[in-house]
Tab-separated table of C-alpha atoms in Angstrom:
chain	number	residue	atom	x	y	z
A	1	MET	CA	-6.375	12.906	21.834
A	2	THR	CA	-8.451	13.896	18.786
A	3	GLN	CA	-10.030	11.364	16.414
A	4	GLU	CA	-12.420	11.531	13.497
A	5	PRO	CA	-15.924	10.448	14.573
A	6	ASP	CA	-15.785	7.155	12.653
A	7	VAL	CA	-12.388	6.238	14.130
A	8	ASP	CA	-13.610	7.245	17.569
A	9	ASN	CA	-16.584	4.886	17.228
A	10	VAL	CA	-14.342	2.047	16.039
A	11	ILE	CA	-12.073	2.438	19.081
A	12	ARG	CA	-15.064	2.343	21.415
A	13	ALA	CA	-16.423	-0.768	19.696
A	14	ARG	CA	-13.023	-2.473	19.925
A	15	ILE	CA	-12.731	-1.810	23.636
A	16	ARG	CA	-16.210	-3.191	24.270
A	17	GLY	CA	-15.708	-6.164	21.932
A	18	LEU	CA	-12.384	-7.162	23.478
A	19	ARG	CA	-13.802	-6.811	26.965
A	20	LEU	CA	-16.818	-8.980	26.202
A	21	SER	CA	-14.718	-11.580	24.366
A	22	ARG	CA	-12.880	-12.145	27.640
A	23	GLY	CA	-16.100	-12.412	29.574
A	24	TRP	CA	-15.244	-9.315	31.603
A	25	SER	CA	-17.665	-6.875	33.158
A	26	LEU	CA	-16.917	-3.164	33.304
A	27	GLU	CA	-15.783	-3.729	36.869
A	28	ASN	CA	-13.354	-6.473	35.789
A	29	LEU	CA	-11.688	-4.272	33.180
A	30	ALA	CA	-11.720	-1.235	35.470
A	31	ALA	CA	-9.768	-3.142	38.118
A	32	ARG	CA	-7.112	-4.058	35.538
A	33	CYS	CA	-6.576	-0.593	34.071
A	34	GLN	CA	-7.189	1.506	37.183
A	35	LEU	CA	-10.134	3.424	35.761
A	36	SER	CA	-13.569	3.591	37.285
A	37	PRO	CA	-16.390	1.428	35.828
A	38	SER	CA	-18.409	4.580	35.160
A	39	THR	CA	-15.540	6.084	33.151
A	40	LEU	CA	-15.223	2.935	31.051
A	41	SER	CA	-18.973	2.865	30.512
A	42	ARG	CA	-18.970	6.447	29.236
A	43	LEU	CA	-15.974	5.711	26.984
A	44	GLU	CA	-17.697	2.706	25.430
A	45	THR	CA	-21.013	4.500	24.902
A	46	GLY	CA	-19.535	7.725	23.512
A	47	ASN	CA	-20.474	9.907	26.451
A	48	ARG	CA	-16.834	10.744	27.247
A	49	ARG	CA	-13.972	11.840	25.027
A	50	ILE	CA	-11.201	9.307	24.532
A	51	ALA	CA	-7.816	10.378	25.882
A	52	LEU	CA	-4.424	8.844	25.183
A	53	ASP	CA	-3.633	8.398	28.869
A	54	GLN	CA	-6.764	6.243	29.139
A	55	LEU	CA	-6.155	4.144	26.031
A	56	VAL	CA	-2.672	3.020	27.050
A	57	PRO	CA	-3.733	1.176	30.244
A	58	ILE	CA	-6.910	-0.099	28.553
A	59	ALA	CA	-4.911	-1.602	25.677
A	60	ARG	CA	-2.447	-3.184	28.111
A	61	ALA	CA	-5.255	-4.663	30.216
A	62	LEU	CA	-6.950	-6.092	27.107
A	63	GLY	CA	-3.730	-7.737	25.915
A	64	THR	CA	-3.367	-5.620	22.796
A	65	THR	CA	-1.369	-2.572	21.700
A	66	LEU	CA	-2.285	1.064	21.337
A	67	ASP	CA	-1.558	0.860	17.596
A	68	ALA	CA	-3.940	-2.072	17.177
A	69	LEU	CA	-6.623	-0.282	19.143
A	70	VAL	CA	-6.517	2.908	17.032
A	71	GLU	CA	-5.530	1.580	13.598
A	72	SER	CA	-7.627	2.577	10.606
A	73	SER	CA	-10.533	0.376	9.584
A	74	ASP	CA	-10.982	1.548	5.994
A	75	ASP	CA	-11.105	-0.770	2.987
A	76	ALA	CA	-7.359	-0.454	2.405
A	77	ASP	CA	-6.825	-2.605	5.494
A	78	VAL	CA	-9.282	-5.233	4.258
A	79	VAL	CA	-9.020	-5.531	0.484
A	80	ILE	CA	-5.692	-6.449	-1.119
A	81	ARG	CA	-5.429	-5.671	-4.826
A	82	PRO	CA	-2.377	-7.652	-5.924
A	83	GLN	CA	-0.306	-6.586	-8.880
A	84	PRO	CA	1.317	-9.302	-11.021
A	85	GLY	CA	5.066	-9.754	-11.073
A	86	TYR	CA	6.664	-11.371	-14.115
A	87	ARG	CA	9.669	-13.586	-14.664
A	88	PRO	CA	10.305	-16.004	-17.526
A	89	GLY	CA	7.598	-18.654	-17.300
A	90	VAL	CA	6.112	-17.374	-14.006
A	91	THR	CA	3.524	-14.769	-13.056
A	92	THR	CA	3.143	-14.138	-9.312
A	93	TRP	CA	0.560	-12.304	-7.219
A	94	ILE	CA	1.278	-11.593	-3.523
A	95	LEU	CA	-2.051	-12.061	-1.712
A	96	SER	CA	-1.111	-11.070	1.853
A	97	SER	CA	-0.064	-7.824	3.496
A	98	ASP	CA	3.359	-7.353	5.046
A	99	ASP	CA	2.008	-7.678	8.578
A	100	GLY	CA	-0.708	-10.244	7.910
A	101	LEU	CA	-1.019	-13.960	8.683
A	102	TYR	CA	1.524	-13.939	11.537
A	103	GLY	CA	4.505	-13.350	9.272
A	104	LYS	CA	3.470	-15.797	6.555
A	105	THR	CA	3.278	-14.801	2.901
A	106	VAL	CA	0.486	-16.051	0.634
A	107	ALA	CA	1.072	-15.993	-3.118
A	108	LYS	CA	-0.658	-17.209	-6.264
A	109	MET	CA	1.632	-18.375	-9.077
A	110	ARG	CA	0.992	-19.206	-12.712
A	111	ILE	CA	3.820	-21.357	-14.046
A	112	THR	CA	4.395	-22.334	-17.678
A	113	ALA	CA	6.869	-24.551	-19.504
A	114	GLU	CA	9.004	-21.474	-20.259
A	115	ARG	CA	10.189	-21.425	-16.634
A	116	PRO	CA	13.876	-22.493	-16.521
A	117	GLY	CA	14.420	-25.863	-14.857
A	118	GLY	CA	17.171	-28.251	-13.953
A	119	PRO	CA	19.352	-28.913	-10.886
A	120	SER	CA	20.510	-25.296	-10.689
A	121	GLN	CA	16.949	-24.222	-9.917
A	122	LEU	CA	16.628	-26.412	-6.795
A	123	GLY	CA	16.519	-24.362	-3.598
A	124	VAL	CA	17.002	-25.116	0.109
A	125	HIS	CA	15.954	-23.145	3.204
A	126	PRO	CA	14.803	-23.916	6.767
A	127	GLY	CA	11.170	-24.789	7.442
A	128	ARG	CA	8.361	-26.334	5.424
A	129	ASP	CA	6.544	-25.226	2.276
A	130	TRP	CA	2.883	-25.699	1.415
A	131	PHE	CA	1.003	-25.299	-1.847
A	132	THR	CA	-2.238	-26.408	-3.457
A	133	VAL	CA	-2.934	-26.705	-7.170
A	134	LEU	CA	-5.785	-24.574	-8.487
A	135	SER	CA	-5.599	-25.691	-12.123
A	136	GLY	CA	-3.242	-27.674	-14.335
A	137	ILE	CA	-0.647	-30.117	-12.993
A	138	ALA	CA	2.390	-29.094	-10.958
A	139	VAL	CA	5.735	-30.888	-11.012
A	140	LEU	CA	7.397	-30.994	-7.603
A	141	ALA	CA	11.105	-31.786	-7.794
A	142	LEU	CA	12.083	-32.903	-4.293
A	143	GLY	CA	15.633	-34.125	-3.930
A	144	GLU	CA	15.969	-37.060	-6.318
A	145	ARG	CA	12.214	-37.482	-6.614
A	146	THR	CA	9.766	-35.969	-9.090
A	147	ILE	CA	6.098	-35.859	-8.063
A	148	LEU	CA	3.033	-34.678	-9.956
A	149	VAL	CA	0.469	-32.724	-7.950
A	150	HIS	CA	-3.009	-32.470	-9.460
A	151	PRO	CA	-5.876	-29.965	-8.982
A	152	GLY	CA	-7.362	-30.211	-5.498
A	153	GLU	CA	-4.222	-31.811	-4.067
A	154	VAL	CA	-1.923	-30.231	-1.501
A	155	ALA	CA	1.842	-30.698	-1.158
A	156	GLU	CA	3.657	-30.068	2.128
A	157	PHE	CA	7.339	-30.864	2.530
A	158	SER	CA	10.566	-30.069	4.323
A	159	THR	CA	12.405	-27.292	2.528
A	160	MET	CA	15.752	-28.599	3.755
A	161	VAL	CA	15.369	-31.004	0.818
A	162	PRO	CA	16.391	-29.329	-2.489
A	163	HIS	CA	13.116	-28.486	-4.233
A	164	SER	CA	11.445	-26.658	-7.093
A	165	ILE	CA	7.991	-26.429	-8.674
A	166	GLY	CA	7.244	-26.484	-12.393
A	167	ALA	CA	4.436	-27.094	-14.894
A	168	HIS	CA	3.450	-30.388	-16.537
A	169	GLU	CA	1.806	-30.482	-19.978
A	170	GLY	CA	0.534	-26.911	-19.892
A	171	PRO	CA	0.266	-23.983	-17.470
A	172	VAL	CA	-0.368	-24.617	-13.778
A	173	GLU	CA	-1.741	-22.259	-11.155
A	174	ILE	CA	-0.899	-22.786	-7.474
A	175	LEU	CA	-1.632	-21.102	-4.168
A	176	THR	CA	1.347	-21.207	-1.820
A	177	ILE	CA	2.061	-20.187	1.775
A	178	LEU	CA	5.638	-19.277	2.743
A	179	ASN	CA	6.747	-19.064	6.362
A	180	HIS	CA	9.350	-16.574	7.597
A	181	ASP	CA	12.302	-18.601	6.291
A	182	GLY	CA	10.572	-19.352	3.011
A	183	GLY	CA	9.690	-15.709	2.544
A	184	ARG	CA	13.294	-14.666	3.148
A	185	ALA	CA	14.575	-17.313	0.754
A	186	HIS	CA	12.167	-16.478	-2.044
A	187	LEU	CA	11.455	-12.782	-1.527
A	188	HIS	CA	14.575	-11.250	0.062
A	189	GLY	CA	16.415	-8.755	-2.105
A	190	ALA	CA	13.775	-8.571	-4.819
A	191	ASP	CA	13.218	-5.276	-6.609
A	192	ARG	CA	9.575	-6.316	-6.657
A	193	ALA	CA	8.380	-8.910	-4.161
A	194	PRO	CA	6.271	-10.832	-6.725
A	195	ASP	CA	9.300	-11.334	-8.964
A	196	HIS	CA	11.414	-13.105	-6.355
A	197	ALA	CA	8.457	-15.023	-5.027
A	198	ALA	CA	8.623	-16.668	-8.420
A	199	ASP	CA	12.018	-18.144	-7.525
A	200	HIS	CA	9.973	-20.777	-5.723
A	201	ALA	CA	8.826	-22.159	-9.085
A	202	ALA	CA	10.977	-24.328	-11.346
A	203	GLY	CA	11.176	-27.867	-12.739
A	204	GLN	CA	10.784	-30.089	-15.787
A	205	PRO	CA	7.753	-32.053	-16.986
A	206	VAL	CA	7.591	-35.791	-16.311
A	207	THR	CA	5.226	-38.510	-17.478
A	208	ARG	CA	2.066	-39.530	-15.629
A	209	GLY	CA	3.276	-43.108	-15.369
A	210	ALA	CA	6.424	-42.019	-13.553
A	211	ASN	CA	4.319	-39.903	-11.193
A	212	GLU	CA	2.184	-42.825	-10.079
A	213	SER	CA	5.162	-44.872	-8.917
A	214	LEU	CA	7.046	-41.919	-7.445
A	215	THR	CA	4.052	-40.628	-5.520
A	216	ALA	CA	3.748	-43.993	-3.831
A	217	ARG	CA	7.250	-43.449	-2.431
A	218	ALA	CA	6.656	-39.835	-1.327
A	219	GLY	CA	7.461	-40.654	2.315
A	220	ARG	CA	6.009	-39.714	5.660
A	221	ARG	CA	7.449	-36.206	5.841
A	222	ASN	CA	6.582	-35.191	2.269
A	223	LEU	CA	2.870	-35.665	1.864
A	224	ILE	CA	0.411	-35.307	-0.957
A	225	LEU	CA	-2.993	-34.791	0.656
A	226	ASN	CA	-5.862	-35.178	-1.761
A	227	HIS	CA	-8.571	-32.632	-0.926
A	228	ALA	CA	-10.696	-33.485	-3.904
A	229	GLU	CA	-13.992	-35.214	-3.202
């Protein structure tokens, strides 16, 4: 198996790091992958070439995969440079990679009053949704309720209740996390993922006075958690 020197060094460091994170000695790992401690020592220190038939049992013993052990470590795997997707009244940036965050999708949305609202915009899917407001005020339509969510607050709710998110008295920016079901509901079938992520956003402005009474009735399963100091 041939690697570039930098990749070779990364693989060696991963083997050593995973071994030490488990509190294993060279002898412990050697017993699990049927290699000698001296062979493992030379692999970790760069005094022996890495071969595929060695990496497979090492990866298995360390509880990882061969792909994870040899994957690239360049900046493209670290830095995400999101491109905006546009729909009427919504700009969306996908902030997570396809295989990141255990299947969850992270997105930033900027919602304005131009976003279409009304009952036809309410969506339902299995699971729970989560978002926090970065700036402005968000309008969460949740079944028959309408709740204002302010900067520094977090909304988490069952998505089996018809729901939508809109802007109140000016643009609002939110950070949202979609689970597998939420991602399928909001992203599936999109020509561009950011565009259909924007399907998560909709709603009509309401007054602050209405928000204060409605928020008090938000219920145990649909929480507004104030993170502001």
